[in-house]
């Protein structure tokens, strides 16, 4: 039985009018081999904005004339539309709207979606940062773009745990493509980052939280591609203030192989945890720096920025910046590493340091304003289609 759509208020009508204009830009991107699904795409977007409270395909269909639950379900879960052209257009539009090669930044982050049961693709008991505990959930890895307080999400990946990736029965049941193999969250983030770089999205640095920042291979790979990063790191990360001397030890005795691996020369100083280093710094090593506006006041922070050599496989890595940050009004110290040039000003490092705040806000925008977490799909295709439509909704906002 068809349910009567609810009555529309003036704001709803204005939204629909703007969506109709907005959708024309993407109309050609929803073509499959047999049809164009632009009308279904527009209906799904309208459903996201007209639904009051948590929504799903059933409620979207109830609020939009000319569709039904079956049609919406087919569009999200079964249609063969490709997401790549839509992502490319989103990134092009974001570039034109807020792109800035001097002040723009890209951020890698993840977000979990609590789910019941065990049949939804990629679902597993895993840590949900929002809840601060392990829950049955799906995990998405996202790429965000920020320029000042203007921000949005520009790409997405579903994290498929290794046991899922190696389970042909569950893969088939949820429609996981044959070419999808297990990749860590960091690998998924790097994959999206390199694609955005290749497409010419302009940005000055890449930001990430501790989960990604404590993976040296990721930082080194980003640096090797000519990108600047700023990464949160754990308080027990070890660094040297001065580069220790290293050598290949002389062979002792006549038995065994000749040493080939470099080691720290005996007597050289040991590395120090950044937390301990912060305790040793006097007040004169810190500068008061303005970071950003908040809803209530300006955010200022005491920053100490030092050149250090992070530990890399027990040896000194490339010289980088260590940022020690103590925000005013907070009893917490934050630590970050950055491969920004050695002559980077402390004000610039402060700007970079606080930019990750906006990817967190973008994820909140996605869940609070664009229905990111409001879906009832179990398959691979449905999850990705829903997330792409969420990114489109965020771009519209």
Tab-separated table of C-alpha atoms in Angstrom:
chain	number	residue	atom	x	y	z
A	1	UNK	CA	0.000	0.000	0.000
A	2	UNK	CA	1.327	3.429	-0.926
A	3	UNK	CA	1.593	5.795	2.035
A	4	UNK	CA	0.701	9.442	1.531
A	5	UNK	CA	3.748	11.751	1.614
A	6	UNK	CA	3.762	14.197	4.487
A	7	UNK	CA	2.957	17.857	3.757
A	8	UNK	CA	5.871	20.132	2.881
A	9	UNK	CA	6.777	23.336	4.667
A	10	UNK	CA	8.266	26.393	2.919
A	11	UNK	CA	11.810	25.352	3.877
A	12	UNK	CA	11.231	21.898	2.396
A	13	UNK	CA	10.027	23.451	-0.858
A	14	UNK	CA	13.109	25.671	-1.040
A	15	UNK	CA	15.361	22.681	-0.473
A	16	UNK	CA	13.639	20.712	-3.220
A	17	UNK	CA	13.955	23.668	-5.599
A	18	UNK	CA	17.695	23.965	-4.914
A	19	UNK	CA	18.182	20.187	-5.167
A	20	UNK	CA	16.528	20.139	-8.577
A	21	UNK	CA	19.091	22.690	-9.818
A	22	UNK	CA	21.966	20.933	-8.051
A	23	UNK	CA	21.107	17.549	-9.517
A	24	UNK	CA	21.529	18.689	-13.128
A	25	UNK	CA	25.315	18.785	-12.695
A	26	UNK	CA	25.364	15.109	-11.756
A	27	UNK	CA	22.606	13.869	-14.059
A	28	UNK	CA	24.928	12.176	-16.542
A	29	UNK	CA	26.909	10.420	-13.789
A	30	UNK	CA	24.132	8.009	-12.874
A	31	UNK	CA	23.962	6.199	-16.178
A	32	UNK	CA	24.230	2.409	-16.296
A	33	UNK	CA	24.438	0.281	-19.432
A	34	UNK	CA	20.656	0.238	-19.750
A	35	UNK	CA	19.240	3.353	-18.073
A	36	UNK	CA	19.848	6.662	-16.318
A	37	UNK	CA	19.139	6.651	-12.592
A	38	UNK	CA	19.300	10.423	-12.110
A	39	UNK	CA	15.679	10.588	-10.960
A	40	UNK	CA	16.250	7.929	-8.307
A	41	UNK	CA	19.393	9.742	-7.174
A	42	UNK	CA	17.463	12.989	-6.796
A	43	UNK	CA	14.715	11.209	-4.871
A	44	UNK	CA	17.238	9.706	-2.472
A	45	UNK	CA	18.802	13.120	-1.844
A	46	UNK	CA	15.390	14.624	-1.238
A	47	UNK	CA	14.612	11.836	1.191
A	48	UNK	CA	17.749	12.631	3.174
A	49	UNK	CA	16.772	16.265	3.646
A	50	UNK	CA	13.030	15.855	4.129
A	51	UNK	CA	13.298	13.101	6.733
A	52	UNK	CA	13.025	14.442	10.264
A	53	UNK	CA	15.152	12.341	12.597
A	54	UNK	CA	16.793	9.030	11.711
A	55	UNK	CA	15.826	7.889	8.241
A	56	UNK	CA	16.035	4.853	6.011
A	57	UNK	CA	14.891	3.829	2.566
A	58	UNK	CA	11.342	3.159	3.766
A	59	UNK	CA	10.924	6.607	5.285
A	60	UNK	CA	12.587	8.269	2.288
A	61	UNK	CA	10.089	6.598	-0.030
A	62	UNK	CA	7.222	7.659	2.227
A	63	UNK	CA	8.222	11.324	2.011
A	64	UNK	CA	8.876	11.544	-1.744
A	65	UNK	CA	6.204	11.486	-4.401
A	66	UNK	CA	6.706	9.261	-7.427
A	67	UNK	CA	8.705	6.527	-5.742
A	68	UNK	CA	8.337	3.578	-3.416
A	69	UNK	CA	10.467	1.477	-1.123
A	70	UNK	CA	11.249	-1.105	-3.810
A	71	UNK	CA	12.502	1.535	-6.236
A	72	UNK	CA	14.700	3.195	-3.622
A	73	UNK	CA	16.024	-0.189	-2.509
A	74	UNK	CA	16.984	-1.098	-6.065
A	75	UNK	CA	18.793	2.212	-6.592
A	76	UNK	CA	20.935	1.834	-3.486
A	77	UNK	CA	21.467	-1.909	-3.201
A	78	UNK	CA	21.154	-3.378	-6.680
A	79	UNK	CA	21.863	-0.812	-9.394
A	80	UNK	CA	25.158	-1.042	-11.275
A	81	UNK	CA	25.949	2.655	-11.275
A	82	UNK	CA	29.639	3.331	-10.711
A	83	UNK	CA	30.782	5.550	-7.844
A	84	UNK	CA	34.114	6.688	-9.346
A	85	UNK	CA	32.680	9.330	-11.738
A	86	UNK	CA	30.603	10.782	-8.888
A	87	UNK	CA	33.623	10.946	-6.572
A	88	UNK	CA	35.635	12.630	-9.328
A	89	UNK	CA	32.915	15.272	-9.796
A	90	UNK	CA	32.634	15.825	-6.041
A	91	UNK	CA	36.376	16.427	-5.806
A	92	UNK	CA	36.279	18.770	-8.798
A	93	UNK	CA	33.452	20.768	-7.227
A	94	UNK	CA	35.180	20.923	-3.849
A	95	UNK	CA	38.309	22.147	-5.630
A	96	UNK	CA	36.318	24.914	-7.323
A	97	UNK	CA	34.389	25.866	-4.176
A	98	UNK	CA	37.002	25.841	-1.418
A	99	UNK	CA	40.174	24.435	-2.979
A	100	UNK	CA	43.364	26.203	-1.932
A	101	UNK	CA	46.900	24.924	-2.496
A	102	UNK	CA	48.197	27.169	0.308
A	103	UNK	CA	45.609	26.755	3.065
A	104	UNK	CA	43.654	23.684	2.001
A	105	UNK	CA	44.287	20.385	3.748
A	106	UNK	CA	43.307	16.760	3.283
A	107	UNK	CA	42.643	14.472	6.245
A	108	UNK	CA	42.410	10.723	6.708
A	109	UNK	CA	40.019	9.510	9.387
A	110	UNK	CA	37.633	6.691	10.133
A	111	UNK	CA	34.142	6.396	11.518
A	112	UNK	CA	32.231	3.414	12.832
A	113	UNK	CA	28.588	2.446	12.430
A	114	UNK	CA	27.054	0.298	15.129
A	115	UNK	CA	25.225	-2.674	13.610
A	116	UNK	CA	23.358	-5.649	15.027
A	117	UNK	CA	23.851	-9.195	13.784
A	118	UNK	CA	26.643	-10.613	11.668
A	119	UNK	CA	25.312	-10.448	8.107
A	120	UNK	CA	26.132	-6.852	7.139
A	121	UNK	CA	29.257	-6.627	5.007
A	122	UNK	CA	32.414	-6.097	7.070
A	123	UNK	CA	30.601	-6.147	10.398
A	124	UNK	CA	32.719	-7.215	13.349
A	125	UNK	CA	33.307	-6.425	16.995
A	126	UNK	CA	35.756	-3.532	16.792
A	127	UNK	CA	36.598	-0.336	18.610
A	128	UNK	CA	34.202	2.561	18.108
A	129	UNK	CA	35.880	5.832	19.026
A	130	UNK	CA	32.585	7.694	19.370
A	131	UNK	CA	31.405	5.262	22.047
A	132	UNK	CA	34.866	4.579	23.459
A	133	UNK	CA	34.372	0.820	23.478
A	134	UNK	CA	34.295	-2.310	21.339
A	135	UNK	CA	30.977	-2.851	19.568
A	136	UNK	CA	29.542	-4.851	16.703
A	137	UNK	CA	30.024	-2.416	13.845
A	138	UNK	CA	31.097	-1.549	10.335
A	139	UNK	CA	34.053	0.766	9.827
A	140	UNK	CA	34.480	3.307	7.076
A	141	UNK	CA	37.686	5.151	6.197
A	142	UNK	CA	37.111	8.654	4.841
A	143	UNK	CA	39.030	11.418	3.134
A	144	UNK	CA	38.070	14.929	4.165
A	145	UNK	CA	38.942	18.351	2.805
A	146	UNK	CA	39.186	21.542	4.853
A	147	UNK	CA	39.994	25.172	4.207
A	148	UNK	CA	39.588	27.117	7.414
A	149	UNK	CA	36.206	26.139	8.857
A	150	UNK	CA	34.852	25.090	5.459
A	151	UNK	CA	34.977	21.322	5.220
A	152	UNK	CA	33.416	18.257	3.654
A	153	UNK	CA	34.152	14.615	2.889
A	154	UNK	CA	35.482	13.787	-0.568
A	155	UNK	CA	36.011	10.000	-0.648
A	156	UNK	CA	35.178	6.817	1.244
A	157	UNK	CA	36.193	3.182	1.650
A	158	UNK	CA	34.622	0.343	3.614
A	159	UNK	CA	37.154	-1.427	5.802
A	160	UNK	CA	36.813	-5.159	5.199
A	161	UNK	CA	38.410	-7.085	8.107
A	162	UNK	CA	40.841	-9.822	7.151
A	163	UNK	CA	38.541	-12.652	8.220
A	164	UNK	CA	35.846	-11.212	5.954
A	165	UNK	CA	38.250	-10.743	3.065
A	166	UNK	CA	39.248	-14.416	3.332
A	167	UNK	CA	35.704	-15.803	3.639
A	168	UNK	CA	34.350	-16.645	0.150
A	169	UNK	CA	30.876	-17.527	1.460
A	170	UNK	CA	30.273	-14.221	3.211
A	171	UNK	CA	31.891	-12.316	0.335
A	172	UNK	CA	29.496	-13.850	-2.172
A	173	UNK	CA	26.482	-13.318	0.057
A	174	UNK	CA	27.251	-9.603	0.420
A	175	UNK	CA	28.403	-9.071	-3.165
A	176	UNK	CA	32.022	-8.173	-2.436
A	177	UNK	CA	33.769	-7.821	-5.836
A	178	UNK	CA	36.394	-10.427	-6.700
A	179	UNK	CA	39.177	-7.853	-6.994
A	180	UNK	CA	38.742	-6.599	-3.429
A	181	UNK	CA	41.528	-7.882	-1.172
A	182	UNK	CA	42.299	-7.171	2.463
A	183	UNK	CA	43.787	-3.739	3.042
A	184	UNK	CA	44.494	-2.049	6.342
A	185	UNK	CA	42.760	1.223	7.170
A	186	UNK	CA	46.034	3.045	6.575
A	187	UNK	CA	46.385	1.431	3.150
A	188	UNK	CA	42.838	2.487	2.277
A	189	UNK	CA	43.562	6.036	3.420
A	190	UNK	CA	46.757	6.224	1.367
A	191	UNK	CA	44.927	4.844	-1.663
A	192	UNK	CA	42.326	7.636	-1.495
A	193	UNK	CA	44.992	10.262	-0.848
A	194	UNK	CA	47.049	9.282	-3.892
A	195	UNK	CA	43.946	9.296	-6.083
A	196	UNK	CA	43.017	12.813	-4.906
A	197	UNK	CA	46.578	13.982	-5.550
A	198	UNK	CA	46.481	12.480	-9.033
A	199	UNK	CA	43.187	14.260	-9.763
A	200	UNK	CA	44.766	17.576	-8.905
A	201	UNK	CA	42.894	18.362	-5.689
A	202	UNK	CA	44.917	21.305	-4.274
A	203	UNK	CA	46.152	21.035	-0.687
A	204	UNK	CA	49.144	22.086	1.376
A	205	UNK	CA	49.291	19.267	3.916
A	206	UNK	CA	47.775	15.967	5.021
A	207	UNK	CA	46.466	15.484	8.562
A	208	UNK	CA	45.711	12.350	10.572
A	209	UNK	CA	45.150	11.128	14.121
A	210	UNK	CA	47.321	8.855	16.268
A	211	UNK	CA	46.096	5.629	14.700
A	212	UNK	CA	47.632	6.647	11.391
A	213	UNK	CA	50.392	8.835	12.789
A	214	UNK	CA	52.021	5.963	14.677
A	215	UNK	CA	52.561	4.024	11.447
A	216	UNK	CA	55.964	5.219	10.176
A	217	UNK	CA	55.622	3.508	6.810
A	218	UNK	CA	52.557	5.647	6.048
A	219	UNK	CA	54.304	8.900	6.958
A	220	UNK	CA	57.348	7.928	4.917
A	221	UNK	CA	55.203	6.983	1.926
A	222	UNK	CA	53.332	10.300	2.049
A	223	UNK	CA	56.630	12.177	2.256
A	224	UNK	CA	58.057	10.183	-0.656
A	225	UNK	CA	55.190	11.430	-2.845
A	226	UNK	CA	56.148	15.038	-2.196
A	227	UNK	CA	53.389	15.738	0.325
A	228	UNK	CA	53.625	17.442	3.707
A	229	UNK	CA	51.984	15.685	6.638
A	230	UNK	CA	51.105	16.571	10.203
A	231	UNK	CA	50.234	13.544	12.296
A	232	UNK	CA	49.110	13.096	15.872
A	233	UNK	CA	51.388	10.676	17.716
A	234	UNK	CA	51.201	8.818	21.065
A	235	UNK	CA	52.906	10.342	24.086
A	236	UNK	CA	55.385	7.436	24.245
A	237	UNK	CA	56.769	8.077	20.754
A	238	UNK	CA	60.560	8.218	20.954
A	239	UNK	CA	62.809	10.805	19.295
A	240	UNK	CA	66.381	12.098	19.375
A	241	UNK	CA	67.102	15.813	19.709
A	242	UNK	CA	70.491	15.273	18.101
A	243	UNK	CA	71.129	12.672	15.439
A	244	UNK	CA	73.123	9.812	16.972
A	245	UNK	CA	76.064	8.338	15.119
A	246	UNK	CA	75.524	4.962	13.546
A	247	UNK	CA	77.831	2.311	12.151
A	248	UNK	CA	77.976	-1.242	10.889
A	249	UNK	CA	79.657	-3.147	13.746
A	250	UNK	CA	82.901	-4.974	13.138
A	251	UNK	CA	82.650	-8.737	12.898
A	252	UNK	CA	83.636	-10.466	16.117
A	253	UNK	CA	85.469	-13.754	15.701
A	254	UNK	CA	85.732	-15.897	12.611
A	255	UNK	CA	82.399	-17.736	12.927
A	256	UNK	CA	79.160	-16.368	11.476
A	257	UNK	CA	78.235	-13.788	8.892
A	258	UNK	CA	79.709	-10.341	8.577
A	259	UNK	CA	77.323	-7.713	10.071
A	260	UNK	CA	75.413	-5.663	7.503
A	261	UNK	CA	72.841	-3.869	9.634
A	262	UNK	CA	73.615	-0.427	11.008
A	263	UNK	CA	73.385	0.189	14.751
A	264	UNK	CA	73.735	3.131	17.122
A	265	UNK	CA	77.365	3.549	18.190
A	266	UNK	CA	77.953	2.597	21.804
A	267	UNK	CA	77.886	5.607	24.107
A	268	UNK	CA	75.533	7.685	21.962
A	269	UNK	CA	72.471	9.152	23.758
A	270	UNK	CA	69.302	7.103	23.962
A	271	UNK	CA	66.050	8.390	22.408
A	272	UNK	CA	63.535	10.068	24.693
A	273	UNK	CA	59.758	9.795	24.871
A	274	UNK	CA	58.041	12.984	23.701
A	275	UNK	CA	56.087	13.080	26.955
A	276	UNK	CA	59.315	13.151	28.954
A	277	UNK	CA	60.811	15.725	26.605
A	278	UNK	CA	57.824	18.019	27.176
A	279	UNK	CA	58.411	17.866	30.945
A	280	UNK	CA	62.014	18.983	30.477
A	281	UNK	CA	61.220	22.073	28.415
A	282	UNK	CA	61.199	25.379	30.230
A	283	UNK	CA	58.487	28.031	29.706
A	284	UNK	CA	60.764	29.954	27.345
A	285	UNK	CA	60.550	27.132	24.786
A	286	UNK	CA	56.814	27.698	24.342
A	287	UNK	CA	55.065	30.437	22.373
A	288	UNK	CA	51.438	31.516	22.677
A	289	UNK	CA	49.848	31.033	19.263
A	290	UNK	CA	46.341	31.712	17.967
A	291	UNK	CA	44.850	28.576	16.393
A	292	UNK	CA	41.264	29.256	15.346
A	293	UNK	CA	37.910	30.743	16.248
A	294	UNK	CA	35.532	28.592	18.284
A	295	UNK	CA	31.797	28.987	18.810
A	296	UNK	CA	32.399	30.904	22.044
A	297	UNK	CA	35.877	32.426	21.860
A	298	UNK	CA	39.287	32.349	20.233
A	299	UNK	CA	41.401	29.227	20.720
A	300	UNK	CA	44.974	29.956	21.782
A	301	UNK	CA	47.630	27.413	22.547
A	302	UNK	CA	51.117	27.177	23.996
A	303	UNK	CA	53.283	25.567	21.316
A	304	UNK	CA	56.805	24.229	21.425
A	305	UNK	CA	58.182	23.239	18.026
A	306	UNK	CA	61.460	21.334	17.925
A	307	UNK	CA	63.516	19.656	15.232
A	308	UNK	CA	63.908	15.985	16.110
A	309	UNK	CA	64.858	12.611	14.670
A	310	UNK	CA	62.055	10.060	15.236
A	311	UNK	CA	62.997	6.474	15.938
A	312	UNK	CA	62.621	4.360	12.818
A	313	UNK	CA	63.328	0.676	13.360
A	314	UNK	CA	65.740	1.505	16.222
A	315	UNK	CA	67.613	4.022	14.055
A	316	UNK	CA	67.179	7.786	13.579
A	317	UNK	CA	64.714	8.733	10.885
A	318	UNK	CA	64.685	11.899	8.792
A	319	UNK	CA	64.723	15.152	10.756
A	320	UNK	CA	61.167	16.402	11.291
A	321	UNK	CA	59.174	18.820	13.414
A	322	UNK	CA	57.874	17.756	16.809
A	323	UNK	CA	54.932	19.938	17.845
A	324	UNK	CA	54.047	19.942	21.548
A	325	UNK	CA	50.696	21.627	22.050
A	326	UNK	CA	48.874	22.724	25.199
A	327	UNK	CA	45.553	24.390	24.428
A	328	UNK	CA	44.426	27.045	26.876
A	329	UNK	CA	41.596	25.844	29.078
A	330	UNK	CA	42.494	22.163	28.622
A	331	UNK	CA	44.583	19.979	30.892
A	332	UNK	CA	46.013	17.857	28.113
A	333	UNK	CA	49.162	17.868	26.005
A	334	UNK	CA	49.073	16.854	22.346
A	335	UNK	CA	51.995	15.668	20.259
A	336	UNK	CA	52.444	15.763	16.494
A	337	UNK	CA	55.128	15.102	13.891
A	338	UNK	CA	55.416	16.992	10.632
A	339	UNK	CA	57.803	16.907	7.695
A	340	UNK	CA	57.086	20.570	6.936
A	341	UNK	CA	60.187	22.502	5.784
A	342	UNK	CA	62.698	23.451	8.475
A	343	UNK	CA	61.980	27.170	8.010
A	344	UNK	CA	58.219	26.797	8.642
A	345	UNK	CA	56.972	29.423	11.107
A	346	UNK	CA	55.409	28.456	14.410
A	347	UNK	CA	52.201	30.231	13.333
A	348	UNK	CA	52.017	28.029	10.255
A	349	UNK	CA	52.640	24.899	12.293
A	350	UNK	CA	49.863	26.024	14.628
A	351	UNK	CA	47.493	26.431	11.676
A	352	UNK	CA	48.343	22.934	10.506
A	353	UNK	CA	48.150	21.515	14.014
A	354	UNK	CA	44.520	22.439	14.611
A	355	UNK	CA	43.171	21.622	11.154
A	356	UNK	CA	42.283	18.019	12.005
A	357	UNK	CA	39.452	19.409	14.127
A	358	UNK	CA	37.558	20.051	10.923
A	359	UNK	CA	37.579	16.457	9.666
A	360	UNK	CA	35.987	15.487	12.968
A	361	UNK	CA	33.365	18.155	12.395
A	362	UNK	CA	32.865	16.937	8.822
A	363	UNK	CA	32.101	13.446	10.105
A	364	UNK	CA	29.665	14.969	12.592
A	365	UNK	CA	28.089	16.909	9.699
A	366	UNK	CA	27.750	13.686	7.745
A	367	UNK	CA	25.979	11.888	10.550
A	368	UNK	CA	23.978	14.827	11.863
A	369	UNK	CA	22.978	16.624	8.666
A	370	UNK	CA	23.344	14.183	5.777
A	371	UNK	CA	22.113	10.858	7.174
A	372	UNK	CA	25.472	9.094	6.935
A	373	UNK	CA	24.637	6.574	9.656
A	374	UNK	CA	21.000	6.152	8.637
A	375	UNK	CA	20.992	3.146	6.384
A	376	UNK	CA	19.642	-0.384	6.361
A	377	UNK	CA	21.729	-2.193	3.793
A	378	UNK	CA	23.794	-5.349	4.169
A	379	UNK	CA	25.682	-5.595	0.909
A	380	UNK	CA	28.856	-4.073	-0.471
A	381	UNK	CA	27.102	-2.154	-3.244
A	382	UNK	CA	24.450	-0.707	-0.949
A	383	UNK	CA	26.974	0.573	1.583
A	384	UNK	CA	29.072	2.357	-1.032
A	385	UNK	CA	26.080	3.803	-2.875
A	386	UNK	CA	24.672	5.182	0.364
A	387	UNK	CA	28.009	6.763	1.311
A	388	UNK	CA	28.466	8.364	-2.102
A	389	UNK	CA	24.978	9.875	-1.823
A	390	UNK	CA	25.931	11.117	1.643
A	391	UNK	CA	29.005	12.852	0.197
A	392	UNK	CA	26.764	14.428	-2.454
A	393	UNK	CA	24.397	15.631	0.258
A	394	UNK	CA	27.285	17.155	2.205
A	395	UNK	CA	28.546	18.930	-0.906
A	396	UNK	CA	25.030	20.332	-1.441
A	397	UNK	CA	25.006	21.678	2.124
